Short mmCIF file of C-alpha atoms in Angstrom, two decimals:
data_model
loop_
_atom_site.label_atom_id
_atom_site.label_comp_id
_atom_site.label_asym_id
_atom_site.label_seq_id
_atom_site.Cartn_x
_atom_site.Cartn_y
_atom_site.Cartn_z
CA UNK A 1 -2.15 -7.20 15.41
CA UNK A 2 0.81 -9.34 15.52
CA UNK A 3 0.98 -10.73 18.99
CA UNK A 4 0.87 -14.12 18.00
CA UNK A 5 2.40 -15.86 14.85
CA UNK A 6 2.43 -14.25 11.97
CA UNK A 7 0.38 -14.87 8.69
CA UNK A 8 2.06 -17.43 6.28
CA UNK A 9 5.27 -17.58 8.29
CA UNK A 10 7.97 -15.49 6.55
CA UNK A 11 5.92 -13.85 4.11
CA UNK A 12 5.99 -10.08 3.98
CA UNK A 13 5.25 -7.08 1.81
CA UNK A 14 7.94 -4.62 0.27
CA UNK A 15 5.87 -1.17 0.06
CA UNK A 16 7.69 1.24 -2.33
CA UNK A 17 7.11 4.68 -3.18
CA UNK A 18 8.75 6.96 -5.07
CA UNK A 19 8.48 10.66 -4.88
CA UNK A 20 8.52 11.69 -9.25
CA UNK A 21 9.55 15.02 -10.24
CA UNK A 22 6.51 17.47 -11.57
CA UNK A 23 7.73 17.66 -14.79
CA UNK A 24 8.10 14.10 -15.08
CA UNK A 25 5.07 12.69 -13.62
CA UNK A 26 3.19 12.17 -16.94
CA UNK A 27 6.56 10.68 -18.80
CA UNK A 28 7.08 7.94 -15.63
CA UNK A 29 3.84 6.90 -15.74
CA UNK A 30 3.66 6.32 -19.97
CA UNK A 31 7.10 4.73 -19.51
CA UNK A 32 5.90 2.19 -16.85
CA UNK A 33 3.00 0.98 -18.10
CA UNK A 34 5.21 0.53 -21.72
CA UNK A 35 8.36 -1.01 -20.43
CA UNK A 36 7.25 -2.41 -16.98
CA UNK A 37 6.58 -6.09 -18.61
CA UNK A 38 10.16 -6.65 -19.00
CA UNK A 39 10.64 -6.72 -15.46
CA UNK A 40 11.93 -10.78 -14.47
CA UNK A 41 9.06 -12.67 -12.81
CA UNK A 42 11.04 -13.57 -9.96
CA UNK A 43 8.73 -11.71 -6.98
CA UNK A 44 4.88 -11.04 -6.77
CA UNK A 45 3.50 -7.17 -7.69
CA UNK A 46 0.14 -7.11 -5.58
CA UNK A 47 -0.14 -3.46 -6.70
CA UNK A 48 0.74 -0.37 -8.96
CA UNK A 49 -1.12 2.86 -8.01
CA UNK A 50 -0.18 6.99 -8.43
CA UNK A 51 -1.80 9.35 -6.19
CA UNK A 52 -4.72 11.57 -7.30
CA UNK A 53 -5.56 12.77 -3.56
CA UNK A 54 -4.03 13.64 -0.48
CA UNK A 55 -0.35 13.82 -2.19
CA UNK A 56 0.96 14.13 -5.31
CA UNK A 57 3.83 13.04 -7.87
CA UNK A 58 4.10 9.32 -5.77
CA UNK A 59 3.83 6.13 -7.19
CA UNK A 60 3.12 3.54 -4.71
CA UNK A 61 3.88 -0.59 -5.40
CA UNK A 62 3.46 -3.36 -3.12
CA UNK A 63 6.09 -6.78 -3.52
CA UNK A 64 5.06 -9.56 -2.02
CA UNK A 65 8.47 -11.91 -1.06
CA UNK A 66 8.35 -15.57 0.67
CA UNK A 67 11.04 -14.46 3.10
CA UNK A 68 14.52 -12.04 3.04
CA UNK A 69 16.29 -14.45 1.15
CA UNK A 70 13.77 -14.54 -1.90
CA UNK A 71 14.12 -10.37 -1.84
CA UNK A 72 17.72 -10.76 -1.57
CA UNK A 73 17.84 -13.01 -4.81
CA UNK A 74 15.16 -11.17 -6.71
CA UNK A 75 17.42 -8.04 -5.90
CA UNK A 76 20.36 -9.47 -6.80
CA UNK A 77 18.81 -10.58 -10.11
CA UNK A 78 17.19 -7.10 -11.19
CA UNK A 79 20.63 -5.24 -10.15
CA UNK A 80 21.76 -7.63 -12.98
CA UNK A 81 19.57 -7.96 -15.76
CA UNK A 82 20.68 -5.98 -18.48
CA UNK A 83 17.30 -5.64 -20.25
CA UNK A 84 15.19 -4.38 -16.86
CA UNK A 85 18.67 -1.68 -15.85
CA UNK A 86 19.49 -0.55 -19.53
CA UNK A 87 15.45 -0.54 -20.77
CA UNK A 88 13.48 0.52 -17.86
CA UNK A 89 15.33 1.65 -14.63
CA UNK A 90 18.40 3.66 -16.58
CA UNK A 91 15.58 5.59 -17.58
CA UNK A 92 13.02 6.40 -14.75
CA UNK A 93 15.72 7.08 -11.80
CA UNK A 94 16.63 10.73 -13.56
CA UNK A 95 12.37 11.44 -13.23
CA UNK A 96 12.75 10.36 -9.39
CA UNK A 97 13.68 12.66 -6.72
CA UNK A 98 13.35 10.37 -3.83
CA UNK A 99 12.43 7.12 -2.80
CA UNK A 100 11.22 4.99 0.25
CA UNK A 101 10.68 1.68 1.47
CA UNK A 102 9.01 -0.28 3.87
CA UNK A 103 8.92 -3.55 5.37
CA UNK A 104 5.86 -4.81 6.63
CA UNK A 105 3.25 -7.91 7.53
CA UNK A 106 -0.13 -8.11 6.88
CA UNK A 107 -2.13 -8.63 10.39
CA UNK A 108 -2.62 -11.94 11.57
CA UNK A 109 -6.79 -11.48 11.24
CA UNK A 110 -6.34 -10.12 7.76
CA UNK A 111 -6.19 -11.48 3.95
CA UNK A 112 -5.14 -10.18 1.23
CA UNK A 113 -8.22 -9.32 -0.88
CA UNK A 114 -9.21 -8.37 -4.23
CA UNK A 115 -11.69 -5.82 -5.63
CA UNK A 116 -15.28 -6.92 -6.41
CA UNK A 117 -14.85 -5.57 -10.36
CA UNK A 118 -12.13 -3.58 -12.11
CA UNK A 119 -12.53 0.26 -12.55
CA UNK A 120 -12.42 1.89 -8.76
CA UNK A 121 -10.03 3.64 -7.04
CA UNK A 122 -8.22 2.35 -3.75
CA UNK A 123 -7.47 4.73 -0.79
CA UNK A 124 -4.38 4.26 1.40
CA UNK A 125 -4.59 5.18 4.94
CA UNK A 126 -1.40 5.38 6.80
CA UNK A 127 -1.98 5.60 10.87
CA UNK A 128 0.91 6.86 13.08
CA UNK A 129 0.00 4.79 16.33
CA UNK A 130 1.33 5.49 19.90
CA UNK A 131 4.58 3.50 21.00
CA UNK A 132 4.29 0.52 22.51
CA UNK A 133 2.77 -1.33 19.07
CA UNK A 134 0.06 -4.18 18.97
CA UNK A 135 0.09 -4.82 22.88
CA UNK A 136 -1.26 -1.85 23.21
CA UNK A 137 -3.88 -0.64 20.36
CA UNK A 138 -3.87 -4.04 18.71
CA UNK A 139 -7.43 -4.71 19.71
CA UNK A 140 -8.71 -1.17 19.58
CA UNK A 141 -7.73 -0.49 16.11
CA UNK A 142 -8.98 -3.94 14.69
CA UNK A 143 -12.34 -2.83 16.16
CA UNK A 144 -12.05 0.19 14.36
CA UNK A 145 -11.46 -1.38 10.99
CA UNK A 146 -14.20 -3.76 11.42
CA UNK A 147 -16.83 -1.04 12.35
CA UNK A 148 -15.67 0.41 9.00
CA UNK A 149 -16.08 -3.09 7.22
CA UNK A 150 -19.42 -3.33 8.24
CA UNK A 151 -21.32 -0.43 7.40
CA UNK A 152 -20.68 -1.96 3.92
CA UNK A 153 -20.13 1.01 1.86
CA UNK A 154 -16.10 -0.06 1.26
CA UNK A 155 -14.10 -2.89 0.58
CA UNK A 156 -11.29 -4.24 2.51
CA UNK A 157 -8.26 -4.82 0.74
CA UNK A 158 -5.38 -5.27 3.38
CA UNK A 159 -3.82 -4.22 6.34
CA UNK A 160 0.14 -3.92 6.88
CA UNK A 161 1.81 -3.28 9.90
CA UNK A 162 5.20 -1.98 9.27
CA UNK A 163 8.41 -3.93 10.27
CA UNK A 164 11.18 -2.10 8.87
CA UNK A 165 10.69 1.61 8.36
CA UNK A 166 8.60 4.15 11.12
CA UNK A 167 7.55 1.56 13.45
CA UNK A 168 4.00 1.30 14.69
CA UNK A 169 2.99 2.65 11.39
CA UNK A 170 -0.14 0.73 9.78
CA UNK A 171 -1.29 0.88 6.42
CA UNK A 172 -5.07 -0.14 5.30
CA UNK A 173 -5.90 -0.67 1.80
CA UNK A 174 -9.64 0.42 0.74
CA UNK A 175 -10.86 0.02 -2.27
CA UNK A 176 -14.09 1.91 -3.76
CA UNK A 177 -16.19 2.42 -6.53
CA UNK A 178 -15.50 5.85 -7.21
CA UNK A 179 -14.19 8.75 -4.98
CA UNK A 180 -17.96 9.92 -4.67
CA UNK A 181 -19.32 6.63 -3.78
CA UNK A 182 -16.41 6.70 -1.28
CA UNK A 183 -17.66 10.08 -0.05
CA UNK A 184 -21.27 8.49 0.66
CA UNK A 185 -20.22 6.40 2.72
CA UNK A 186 -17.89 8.21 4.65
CA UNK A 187 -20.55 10.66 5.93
CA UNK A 188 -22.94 7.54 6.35
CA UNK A 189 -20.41 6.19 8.56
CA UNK A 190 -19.82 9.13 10.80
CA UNK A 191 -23.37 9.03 11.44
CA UNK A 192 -23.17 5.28 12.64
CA UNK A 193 -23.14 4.99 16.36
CA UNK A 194 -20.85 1.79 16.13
CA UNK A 195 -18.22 3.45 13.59
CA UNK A 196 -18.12 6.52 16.15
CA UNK A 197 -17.86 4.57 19.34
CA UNK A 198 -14.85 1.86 17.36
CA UNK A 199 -12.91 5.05 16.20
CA UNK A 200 -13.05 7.02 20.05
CA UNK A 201 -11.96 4.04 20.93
CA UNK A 202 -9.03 3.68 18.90
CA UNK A 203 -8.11 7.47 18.65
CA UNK A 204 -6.83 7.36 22.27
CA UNK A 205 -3.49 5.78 20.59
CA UNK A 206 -3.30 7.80 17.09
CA UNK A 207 -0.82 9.87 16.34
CA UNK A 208 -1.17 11.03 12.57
CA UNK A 209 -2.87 9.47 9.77
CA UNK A 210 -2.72 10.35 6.52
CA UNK A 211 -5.47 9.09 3.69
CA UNK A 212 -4.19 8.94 -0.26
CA UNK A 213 -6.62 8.22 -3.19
CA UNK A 214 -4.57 6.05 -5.35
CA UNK A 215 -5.60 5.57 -8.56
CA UNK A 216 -4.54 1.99 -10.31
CA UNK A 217 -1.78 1.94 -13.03
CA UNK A 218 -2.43 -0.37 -16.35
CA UNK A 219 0.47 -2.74 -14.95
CA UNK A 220 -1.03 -3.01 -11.65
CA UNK A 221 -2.78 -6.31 -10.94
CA UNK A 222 -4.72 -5.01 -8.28
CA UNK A 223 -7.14 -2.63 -10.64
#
């Protein structure tokens, strides 16, 4: 995945996700998608999603920074605007009970994409891989990917491979039309003699995965 340069030099992807209390859940989300426009334009949101599937009471959102300088600046900047600390965060961090972050690339043989229409729902696959990182299931899980890609029935979004967090940890971004049109072509796929044949392939060096349906927030420009 990255064994040679990677894409767009020293461009990477912040993944956040916060763990909201139960009681909260509904509150954060009304409260984001009010307030969440004051935020300073000073970094790129690719995406805004809460999980419906596979875990619940997350938020996930995706930054997009030019290098560790712009994230140190943009940080620097939100830490002191008094509108975005008194308005917004001041008021969410009591709803939280835990967050997380990530630092990671997209894969050199991957863009970042964009649905076909507005109105799905994305799916977030996270895949523990083996030690030992691209060297050694680089090619067999790109294989994988693209046996999914080509049955046709989903929509490739992006795939990050995780630099600062649990390393060899790779995230793929699916988007669908709805969770049953997602279902359709899951079983269609296991059918496929090329899907099954990618994913023995690639199993060999799996150690967990994980698979989220994330559904988009109104703030999210990924939708």
């Amino acid at each position: 995945l990255a064994t040679g340069p990677r894409q767009n030099n020293g461009v990477f992807y912040e993944i956040r996700t916060y763990d909201i209390k139960p009681a909260k859940m509904t509150e954060f989300l009304e409260l984001t998608n009010k307030h969440f426009q004051i935020c300073p334009a000073r970094s790129e949101l690719v995406g805004f999603w809460y999980t419906e599937l596979g875990a619940l009471n997350k938020v996930l959102h995706i930054w997009k920074y030019d290098n560790f300088a712009h994230r140190t600046a943009v940080r620097h900047a939100l830490a002191n605007d008094k509108d975005w600390q008194g308005k917004f965060i001041s008021v969410i961090r009591p709803m939280m009970e835990k967050q997380h972050n990530e630092v990671a690339y997209l894969v050199p043989w991957c863009q970042l994409g964009k649905p076909p229409k507005e109105g799905g729902v994305y799916e977030w696959v996270t895949f523990q891989m083996k030690p030992g990182g691209p060297a050694l299931w680089g090619e067999a899980f790109r294989a994988a990917i693209n046996a999914h890609i080509n049955t046709g029935y989903t929509r490739l979004i992006g795939v990050f491979h995780t630099e600062y967090g649990l390393l060899n940890t790779v995230h793929v971004l699916w988007w669908n039309e709805s969770p049953d049109h997602r279902a359709a072509g899951r079983h269609s796929a296991h059918e496929d003699a090329r899907v099954v044949a990618a994913v023995r392939d690639s199993v060999r060096f799996l150690e967990s995965q994980q698979n989220v349906l994330l559904i988009p927030m109104q703030c999210s420009p990924l939708k």
